[in-house]
Amino acid sequence: MASDQQPACVSCEPKGLCGGKGLLTLKEGAWANNPLSIQVLGICSALAVTNRLENSLVMGAALIFVCVGSNLLVSLLRKHTPHRIRMIAEVAIIATFVILFDQFLKAFYWDMSKQLGPYVGLIITNCIIMGRAEAFALQNPPILSIVDGVANGLGYAAILAIIGFFRELLGTGEVMGHPVPFTDWYTPNQLMILAPGAFFALGIVIGIFNAFKGPEPEEKK
Amino acid sequence: MKGNLYALAYAAVLGTVCALLLTAAAAVTAPYRQANAEAEEVLNILRVLQVPLQDDTSARQLGEVFKSNVREEQRGDVAVYVYSPSADQGAIALRFAGPGLWGPIKGFLALEPDMKTIRGVTFYEQEETPGLGGEIVSSAFREQFVGKSIVDQNGNPGIVISSAGETAPNKVDAISGATMTCDKVQAMLNSAIGDILKEKN
């Protein structure tokens, strides 16, 4: 890897963020290669916690925190980690950040912690985090890895927020727990806050995203 | 060989650092988590006794409502919470606990002042399968208990959680797909019922 030979991000200063790679990484993670809508990773939590916008936002924040933290640490240790145990090391690092966030929620946002239930803990096995650590942080310098973590976290959080917003709006007629004015004519559709509604919403969002992005690169072959 | 040693040392150091971090975090947040757990318990006692509550009652107000409405009392070996200054003097709540399918289940059982009729059941700790055993916390399951008797037609103590069909004053419908959880809940309820009836006589 070319970037591996450079010491951590020395080239940052002259050409913008990480030698111009920063913006590309950001765009790649958050949009062009969005972990949820393009790669369709981590959909378990995306289906489970998106019945309210508030839950989706907290879950998105959790993912950004964990992804940035684990990417940074994995990247810092990338030259010292023995290749054979790198995955165990990654999981240990990821689990540490997840439990930190879980403890924080349990201590200061008890009600939110109850609502998210086991899904905060399950971030440990979220494919997005592990994928970014394996595919990106192991080969790239720390600052760029942070950017990648933010990008992927944001990409995930944004999709979660979109799904959460529409599921809550259509399912309960509320936004962030507040009733929307002038919608007396609308009968909330309970289906949207139940599991099938999550599948519909996620499917539609993925469909729209892919329509905007154009055909998959493989189809050009 | 050298590589193996290095990998071992690396794993040991990384593991220790992670463990230390988590221990520190757990120590810092312990008092807050403890307070949250206590508030949760208090809230469950108040709910199961049907003490009137506003939805947005803060944790500290909960404590005050609890102090002014509920008296803790020891009846033999059983600690009970008595709803005292109310028109229907003497409804009580008692704790039940036991192993569930995946982890401990804990909750409160409230009895009307006649000590025979169930006023309500709540669960404040459980790790049962979401959607199956986890449904014990749903109001649909819990509300079945309200008004049920803790003795059967012949006066034998116990509550029965089994499949639909039979009717008895002490029987509630089990959750299909959650037989193990229901059996375990039945066992822990019956153990609590046995204790309180023994103390009464």
Short mmCIF file of C-alpha atoms in Angstrom, two decimals:
data_model
loop_
_atom_site.label_atom_id
_atom_site.label_comp_id
_atom_site.label_asym_id
_atom_site.label_seq_id
_atom_site.Cartn_x
_atom_site.Cartn_y
_atom_site.Cartn_z
CA MET A 1 0.00 0.00 0.00
CA ALA A 2 1.41 3.31 -1.04
CA SER A 3 -0.13 5.21 1.83
CA ASP A 4 1.37 2.76 4.26
CA GLN A 5 4.90 3.93 3.57
CA GLN A 6 4.14 7.51 4.49
CA PRO A 7 4.36 8.38 8.15
CA ALA A 8 0.95 9.22 9.57
CA CYS A 9 -0.51 11.96 7.45
CA VAL A 10 2.53 14.15 6.99
CA SER A 11 1.14 15.27 3.68
CA CYS A 12 -1.92 16.80 5.32
CA GLU A 13 -0.84 20.42 5.36
CA PRO A 14 0.06 21.21 1.76
CA LYS A 15 -2.91 19.75 -0.08
CA GLY A 16 -5.89 19.97 2.23
CA LEU A 17 -7.10 17.09 4.38
CA CYS A 18 -4.78 14.09 4.11
CA GLY A 19 -3.35 15.03 0.75
CA GLY A 20 -6.72 15.53 -0.84
CA LYS A 21 -7.80 12.03 0.11
CA GLY A 22 -9.92 13.23 3.01
CA LEU A 23 -12.79 14.60 0.98
CA LEU A 24 -12.80 11.58 -1.29
CA THR A 25 -12.91 9.26 1.73
CA LEU A 26 -15.72 11.28 3.23
CA LYS A 27 -17.75 11.19 0.05
CA GLU A 28 -17.06 7.52 -0.47
CA GLY A 29 -18.20 6.49 3.00
CA ALA A 30 -21.18 8.76 3.36
CA TRP A 31 -22.56 8.64 -0.15
CA ALA A 32 -21.00 6.66 -3.01
CA ASN A 33 -20.31 3.58 -0.94
CA ASN A 34 -22.82 4.15 1.84
CA PRO A 35 -22.58 1.19 4.24
CA LEU A 36 -26.34 0.82 4.54
CA SER A 37 -27.91 1.76 1.26
CA ILE A 38 -25.17 0.56 -1.11
CA GLN A 39 -23.30 -2.16 0.76
CA VAL A 40 -26.41 -3.19 2.73
CA LEU A 41 -24.42 -3.88 5.90
CA GLY A 42 -25.62 -3.50 9.46
CA ILE A 43 -29.28 -3.72 8.54
CA CYS A 44 -30.19 -5.72 11.65
CA SER A 45 -29.94 -2.67 13.88
CA ALA A 46 -31.29 -0.44 11.10
CA LEU A 47 -34.48 -2.48 11.05
CA ALA A 48 -34.76 -2.87 14.80
CA VAL A 49 -34.29 0.60 16.27
CA THR A 50 -35.78 2.85 13.60
CA ASN A 51 -39.36 2.89 14.88
CA ARG A 52 -38.70 6.34 16.37
CA LEU A 53 -36.51 9.16 15.10
CA GLU A 54 -34.97 9.69 18.55
CA ASN A 55 -33.83 6.07 18.78
CA SER A 56 -32.37 6.27 15.28
CA LEU A 57 -30.38 9.39 16.12
CA VAL A 58 -28.91 7.89 19.30
CA MET A 59 -28.04 4.70 17.47
CA GLY A 60 -26.39 6.75 14.70
CA ALA A 61 -24.39 8.68 17.30
CA ALA A 62 -23.32 5.39 18.89
CA LEU A 63 -22.12 4.07 15.56
CA ILE A 64 -20.20 7.24 14.72
CA PHE A 65 -18.50 7.16 18.14
CA VAL A 66 -17.56 3.49 17.90
CA CYS A 67 -16.48 3.65 14.26
CA VAL A 68 -14.26 6.68 14.81
CA GLY A 69 -12.78 5.29 18.02
CA SER A 70 -12.06 1.82 16.70
CA ASN A 71 -10.75 3.10 13.35
CA LEU A 72 -8.37 5.46 15.14
CA LEU A 73 -7.05 2.83 17.51
CA VAL A 74 -6.77 0.08 14.90
CA SER A 75 -4.95 2.50 12.62
CA LEU A 76 -2.56 3.65 15.36
CA LEU A 77 -1.72 0.05 16.20
CA ARG A 78 -1.68 -1.19 12.61
CA LYS A 79 2.09 -1.53 12.37
CA HIS A 80 2.41 -3.30 15.71
CA THR A 81 -0.52 -5.70 15.50
CA PRO A 82 0.53 -9.27 14.70
CA HIS A 83 -1.26 -10.25 11.51
CA ARG A 84 -2.61 -13.52 12.89
CA ILE A 85 -4.46 -12.03 15.82
CA ARG A 86 -5.50 -8.79 14.17
CA MET A 87 -9.18 -9.67 14.06
CA ILE A 88 -9.33 -10.58 17.72
CA ALA A 89 -7.54 -7.35 18.50
CA GLU A 90 -10.06 -5.43 16.37
CA VAL A 91 -13.01 -7.03 18.13
CA ALA A 92 -11.49 -6.28 21.54
CA ILE A 93 -11.05 -2.63 20.59
CA ILE A 94 -14.56 -2.39 19.11
CA ALA A 95 -16.14 -4.08 22.12
CA THR A 96 -14.38 -1.66 24.45
CA PHE A 97 -15.84 1.37 22.68
CA VAL A 98 -19.30 -0.18 22.45
CA ILE A 99 -19.40 -0.99 26.15
CA LEU A 100 -18.16 2.50 26.99
CA PHE A 101 -21.08 3.96 25.06
CA ASP A 102 -23.50 1.48 26.59
CA GLN A 103 -22.36 2.39 30.10
CA PHE A 104 -22.74 6.05 29.26
CA LEU A 105 -26.32 5.50 28.08
CA LYS A 106 -27.17 3.37 31.09
CA ALA A 107 -25.86 6.05 33.43
CA PHE A 108 -27.20 9.21 31.84
CA TYR A 109 -29.94 8.24 29.36
CA TRP A 110 -31.64 5.37 31.16
CA ASP A 111 -34.91 5.53 29.23
CA MET A 112 -33.10 5.57 25.91
CA SER A 113 -30.95 2.67 27.03
CA LYS A 114 -34.09 0.69 27.89
CA GLN A 115 -35.62 1.41 24.50
CA LEU A 116 -32.55 0.43 22.53
CA GLY A 117 -32.25 -2.71 24.62
CA PRO A 118 -29.63 -5.14 23.38
CA TYR A 119 -28.99 -3.28 20.12
CA VAL A 120 -26.29 -1.00 21.54
CA GLY A 121 -24.34 -4.03 22.70
CA LEU A 122 -24.88 -5.68 19.35
CA ILE A 123 -22.89 -2.90 17.64
CA ILE A 124 -19.91 -5.08 18.58
CA THR A 125 -20.95 -7.46 15.81
CA ASN A 126 -22.01 -4.72 13.39
CA CYS A 127 -20.41 -5.54 10.05
CA ILE A 128 -19.82 -1.88 9.25
CA ILE A 129 -17.41 -1.32 12.14
CA MET A 130 -15.47 -4.53 11.63
CA GLY A 131 -15.47 -3.94 7.88
CA ARG A 132 -14.01 -0.46 8.20
CA ALA A 133 -11.35 -1.65 10.66
CA GLU A 134 -10.33 -4.54 8.36
CA ALA A 135 -10.65 -2.82 5.03
CA PHE A 136 -9.60 0.71 5.84
CA ALA A 137 -7.99 1.40 9.21
CA LEU A 138 -5.47 -1.45 8.87
CA GLN A 139 -4.04 0.13 5.71
CA ASN A 140 -4.39 3.85 6.33
CA PRO A 141 -2.96 6.51 8.63
CA PRO A 142 -4.90 7.56 11.74
CA ILE A 143 -6.31 10.91 10.60
CA LEU A 144 -7.62 9.46 7.35
CA SER A 145 -9.08 6.57 9.35
CA ILE A 146 -10.93 9.02 11.57
CA VAL A 147 -12.36 10.66 8.45
CA ASP A 148 -13.42 7.25 7.19
CA GLY A 149 -15.04 6.47 10.53
CA VAL A 150 -16.94 9.75 10.52
CA ALA A 151 -18.00 9.23 6.90
CA ASN A 152 -19.32 5.71 7.39
CA GLY A 153 -20.90 6.58 10.72
CA LEU A 154 -22.62 9.57 9.14
CA GLY A 155 -23.73 7.50 6.17
CA TYR A 156 -25.31 4.97 8.50
CA ALA A 157 -26.79 7.61 10.82
CA ALA A 158 -28.31 9.54 7.92
CA ILE A 159 -30.13 6.53 6.52
CA LEU A 160 -31.29 5.58 10.02
CA ALA A 161 -32.60 9.09 10.57
CA ILE A 162 -34.47 9.05 7.24
CA ILE A 163 -36.08 5.68 7.99
CA GLY A 164 -36.77 6.62 11.61
CA PHE A 165 -38.37 9.91 10.58
CA PHE A 166 -40.77 8.33 8.11
CA ARG A 167 -41.59 5.31 10.25
CA GLU A 168 -42.42 7.48 13.24
CA LEU A 169 -44.33 9.98 11.13
CA LEU A 170 -46.42 7.40 9.30
CA GLY A 171 -46.69 4.98 12.21
CA THR A 172 -47.60 7.35 15.03
CA GLY A 173 -48.22 10.74 13.39
CA GLU A 174 -45.44 12.23 15.54
CA VAL A 175 -41.94 13.60 15.07
CA MET A 176 -39.52 13.17 17.99
CA GLY A 177 -42.54 12.31 20.13
CA HIS A 178 -44.40 15.53 19.28
CA PRO A 179 -47.66 15.30 17.33
CA VAL A 180 -47.51 16.96 13.93
CA PRO A 181 -50.09 19.78 13.65
CA PHE A 182 -52.81 19.80 10.96
CA THR A 183 -52.71 16.06 10.46
CA ASP A 184 -56.01 15.17 12.14
CA TRP A 185 -57.15 13.58 8.89
CA TYR A 186 -54.34 11.05 9.00
CA THR A 187 -54.87 7.73 10.75
CA PRO A 188 -51.48 6.45 11.94
CA ASN A 189 -50.58 3.19 10.28
CA GLN A 190 -49.33 0.89 13.02
CA LEU A 191 -47.70 -1.34 10.44
CA MET A 192 -44.95 1.23 9.99
CA ILE A 193 -43.68 0.91 13.56
CA LEU A 194 -43.81 -2.87 13.46
CA ALA A 195 -41.17 -5.06 11.84
CA PRO A 196 -42.72 -5.25 8.33
CA GLY A 197 -42.76 -1.45 8.12
CA ALA A 198 -39.01 -1.47 8.70
CA PHE A 199 -38.46 -3.78 5.75
CA PHE A 200 -40.65 -1.66 3.49
CA ALA A 201 -38.95 1.57 4.55
CA LEU A 202 -35.41 0.20 4.23
CA GLY A 203 -36.20 -1.37 0.85
CA ILE A 204 -37.62 1.85 -0.52
CA VAL A 205 -34.67 3.90 0.76
CA ILE A 206 -32.15 1.47 -0.78
CA GLY A 207 -34.11 1.57 -4.03
CA ILE A 208 -34.13 5.36 -4.16
CA PHE A 209 -30.42 5.54 -3.34
CA ASN A 210 -29.52 3.12 -6.09
CA ALA A 211 -31.73 4.93 -8.55
CA PHE A 212 -29.80 8.15 -7.86
CA LYS A 213 -26.44 6.47 -8.00
CA GLY A 214 -27.04 4.77 -11.32
CA PRO A 215 -26.29 1.18 -12.27
CA GLU A 216 -23.79 -0.91 -10.34
CA PRO A 217 -20.23 -0.85 -11.73
CA GLU A 218 -20.34 -4.62 -12.33
CA GLU A 219 -23.03 -4.21 -14.93
CA LYS A 220 -20.65 -2.37 -17.23
CA LYS A 221 -18.59 -5.51 -17.81
CA MET B 1 8.46 -18.87 18.13
CA LYS B 2 9.42 -15.25 18.63
CA GLY B 3 6.32 -14.27 16.66
CA ASN B 4 4.14 -16.34 18.95
CA LEU B 5 5.56 -14.73 22.04
CA TYR B 6 5.07 -11.29 20.57
CA ALA B 7 1.47 -12.09 19.65
CA LEU B 8 0.82 -13.37 23.17
CA ALA B 9 2.39 -10.31 24.76
CA TYR B 10 0.46 -8.03 22.41
CA ALA B 11 -2.84 -9.73 23.25
CA ALA B 12 -2.09 -9.55 26.96
CA VAL B 13 -1.25 -5.86 26.86
CA LEU B 14 -4.22 -4.96 24.67
CA GLY B 15 -6.57 -7.03 26.82
CA THR B 16 -5.30 -5.44 30.00
CA VAL B 17 -5.61 -1.92 28.64
CA CYS B 18 -9.18 -2.56 27.42
CA ALA B 19 -10.15 -4.18 30.72
CA LEU B 20 -8.70 -1.28 32.71
CA LEU B 21 -10.59 1.23 30.57
CA LEU B 22 -13.87 -0.60 31.04
CA THR B 23 -13.31 -1.04 34.77
CA ALA B 24 -12.69 2.67 35.12
CA ALA B 25 -15.82 3.49 33.12
CA ALA B 26 -17.90 1.06 35.17
CA ALA B 27 -16.61 2.56 38.42
CA VAL B 28 -17.38 6.11 37.31
CA THR B 29 -20.91 5.32 36.12
CA ALA B 30 -21.78 2.88 38.94
CA PRO B 31 -23.58 5.39 41.22
CA TYR B 32 -25.69 6.69 38.31
CA ARG B 33 -26.62 3.21 37.12
CA GLN B 34 -27.45 2.22 40.69
CA ALA B 35 -29.75 5.24 41.05
CA ASN B 36 -31.44 4.41 37.74
CA ALA B 37 -32.01 0.82 38.77
CA GLU B 38 -33.50 1.93 42.09
CA ALA B 39 -35.80 4.43 40.36
CA GLU B 40 -36.90 1.65 38.03
CA GLU B 41 -37.77 -0.57 40.98
CA VAL B 42 -39.68 2.20 42.73
CA LEU B 43 -41.57 2.97 39.52
CA ASN B 44 -42.53 -0.69 39.18
CA ILE B 45 -43.78 -0.91 42.76
CA LEU B 46 -45.88 2.23 42.26
CA ARG B 47 -47.28 0.97 38.96
CA VAL B 48 -48.15 -2.49 40.22
CA LEU B 49 -49.91 -1.01 43.26
CA GLN B 50 -51.73 1.37 40.91
CA VAL B 51 -50.59 4.47 42.75
CA PRO B 52 -51.72 7.38 40.55
CA LEU B 53 -48.74 8.82 38.68
CA GLN B 54 -48.15 11.49 36.09
CA ASP B 55 -46.27 10.36 33.00
CA ASP B 56 -43.52 12.93 33.36
CA THR B 57 -42.72 12.32 37.02
CA SER B 58 -39.01 12.84 37.59
CA ALA B 59 -36.85 10.36 39.48
CA ARG B 60 -36.77 12.51 42.61
CA GLN B 61 -40.54 13.05 42.59
CA LEU B 62 -40.93 9.30 42.26
CA GLY B 63 -39.07 8.88 45.51
CA GLU B 64 -41.40 11.32 47.24
CA VAL B 65 -44.54 9.67 45.86
CA PHE B 66 -43.13 6.37 47.02
CA LYS B 67 -42.40 7.63 50.54
CA SER B 68 -45.84 9.17 51.01
CA ASN B 69 -47.84 6.24 49.61
CA VAL B 70 -45.94 3.08 50.30
CA ARG B 71 -44.80 1.56 53.57
CA GLU B 72 -42.17 -1.15 53.66
CA GLU B 73 -42.98 -3.94 56.03
CA GLN B 74 -41.57 -7.32 56.99
CA ARG B 75 -44.03 -10.16 57.22
CA GLY B 76 -42.04 -13.08 58.49
CA ASP B 77 -39.43 -13.67 55.84
CA VAL B 78 -41.25 -11.72 53.16
CA ALA B 79 -40.60 -8.03 52.57
CA VAL B 80 -43.81 -6.43 51.36
CA TYR B 81 -44.66 -2.95 50.17
CA VAL B 82 -48.01 -1.77 51.56
CA TYR B 83 -50.06 0.89 49.81
CA SER B 84 -51.09 2.56 53.02
CA PRO B 85 -52.87 5.89 53.01
CA SER B 86 -55.44 4.92 50.42
CA ALA B 87 -59.16 4.20 50.48
CA ASP B 88 -58.52 0.54 49.84
CA GLN B 89 -56.15 0.14 52.77
CA GLY B 90 -53.55 -2.51 52.59
CA ALA B 91 -52.98 -3.61 49.03
CA ILE B 92 -49.50 -5.08 49.02
CA ALA B 93 -46.73 -5.70 46.52
CA LEU B 94 -44.09 -8.35 46.92
CA ARG B 95 -41.02 -9.15 44.94
CA PHE B 96 -40.62 -12.37 43.01
CA ALA B 97 -37.50 -13.53 41.28
CA GLY B 98 -36.02 -16.60 39.72
CA PRO B 99 -34.14 -17.95 36.76
CA GLY B 100 -35.68 -17.36 33.35
CA LEU B 101 -34.68 -19.06 30.14
CA TRP B 102 -31.65 -16.83 29.44
CA GLY B 103 -31.18 -14.84 32.59
CA PRO B 104 -32.78 -13.82 35.85
CA ILE B 105 -36.37 -12.59 35.86
CA LYS B 106 -37.46 -10.19 38.58
CA GLY B 107 -40.76 -8.50 39.15
CA PHE B 108 -43.48 -7.49 41.56
CA LEU B 109 -46.80 -9.12 42.31
CA ALA B 110 -49.49 -6.92 43.86
CA LEU B 111 -52.41 -8.33 45.86
CA GLU B 112 -55.67 -6.65 46.80
CA PRO B 113 -56.30 -6.10 50.52
CA ASP B 114 -58.14 -9.46 50.65
CA MET B 115 -54.74 -11.10 50.02
CA LYS B 116 -56.37 -13.41 47.50
CA THR B 117 -56.97 -11.35 44.38
CA ILE B 118 -54.17 -10.21 42.11
CA ARG B 119 -53.97 -6.48 41.57
CA GLY B 120 -51.20 -6.55 39.03
CA VAL B 121 -47.90 -8.04 37.91
CA THR B 122 -44.84 -6.24 36.57
CA PHE B 123 -41.43 -7.36 35.46
CA TYR B 124 -38.49 -5.01 35.94
CA GLU B 125 -35.68 -7.27 34.87
CA GLN B 126 -35.70 -9.98 32.23
CA GLU B 127 -33.59 -11.14 29.29
CA GLU B 128 -36.06 -13.48 27.60
CA THR B 129 -36.19 -13.97 23.84
CA PRO B 130 -37.57 -10.77 22.28
CA GLY B 131 -40.91 -11.45 20.64
CA LEU B 132 -41.45 -14.74 22.48
CA GLY B 133 -40.56 -14.95 26.17
CA GLY B 134 -39.88 -11.23 26.16
CA GLU B 135 -43.60 -10.71 25.66
CA ILE B 136 -44.12 -11.33 29.39
CA VAL B 137 -43.59 -7.60 29.81
CA SER B 138 -46.36 -6.78 27.32
CA SER B 139 -49.50 -5.35 28.85
CA ALA B 140 -51.57 -7.98 27.03
CA PHE B 141 -49.91 -10.74 29.02
CA ARG B 142 -49.68 -8.88 32.33
CA GLU B 143 -53.25 -7.60 32.33
CA GLN B 144 -54.55 -11.15 32.28
CA PHE B 145 -53.42 -11.50 35.90
CA VAL B 146 -55.55 -8.62 37.16
CA GLY B 147 -58.48 -9.94 39.16
CA LYS B 148 -57.26 -13.53 39.12
CA SER B 149 -57.20 -15.48 42.37
CA ILE B 150 -54.01 -16.90 43.87
CA VAL B 151 -55.84 -20.02 45.02
CA ASP B 152 -57.81 -22.49 42.89
CA GLN B 153 -61.44 -23.57 43.37
CA ASN B 154 -60.43 -25.95 46.15
CA GLY B 155 -58.38 -23.38 48.01
CA ASN B 156 -54.99 -24.74 46.99
CA PRO B 157 -52.49 -21.92 46.55
CA GLY B 158 -50.92 -21.29 43.18
CA ILE B 159 -51.40 -19.65 39.82
CA VAL B 160 -51.47 -21.62 36.59
CA ILE B 161 -50.02 -20.33 33.32
CA SER B 162 -51.03 -22.75 30.59
CA SER B 163 -52.49 -22.92 27.11
CA ALA B 164 -55.94 -21.57 26.37
CA GLY B 165 -59.02 -23.75 26.82
CA GLU B 166 -59.58 -24.45 30.46
CA THR B 167 -60.97 -21.80 32.69
CA ALA B 168 -60.20 -21.49 36.37
CA PRO B 169 -60.09 -18.52 38.74
CA ASN B 170 -56.31 -18.89 38.99
CA LYS B 171 -55.44 -19.55 35.35
CA VAL B 172 -53.94 -17.22 32.74
CA ASP B 173 -53.10 -18.02 29.13
CA ALA B 174 -49.48 -18.76 28.38
CA ILE B 175 -47.61 -17.19 25.45
CA SER B 176 -47.30 -19.62 22.58
CA GLY B 177 -43.67 -20.23 21.66
CA ALA B 178 -42.59 -19.28 25.17
CA THR B 179 -43.44 -22.38 27.18
CA MET B 180 -40.13 -22.44 29.06
CA THR B 181 -40.39 -18.81 30.09
CA CYS B 182 -44.02 -19.22 31.15
CA ASP B 183 -43.24 -22.33 33.21
CA LYS B 184 -40.44 -20.49 34.97
CA VAL B 185 -42.57 -17.43 35.61
CA GLN B 186 -45.31 -19.67 36.98
CA ALA B 187 -42.79 -21.34 39.31
CA MET B 188 -41.43 -18.05 40.69
CA LEU B 189 -44.91 -16.58 41.14
CA ASN B 190 -46.03 -19.69 42.98
CA SER B 191 -43.01 -19.61 45.24
CA ALA B 192 -43.80 -16.00 46.17
CA ILE B 193 -47.50 -16.84 46.63
CA GLY B 194 -46.60 -19.78 48.86
CA ASP B 195 -44.38 -17.55 51.01
CA ILE B 196 -46.96 -14.83 51.53
CA LEU B 197 -49.84 -17.22 52.23
CA LYS B 198 -47.70 -19.07 54.77
CA GLU B 199 -46.98 -15.80 56.56
CA LYS B 200 -50.65 -14.89 56.64
CA ASN B 201 -51.79 -18.09 58.31
#
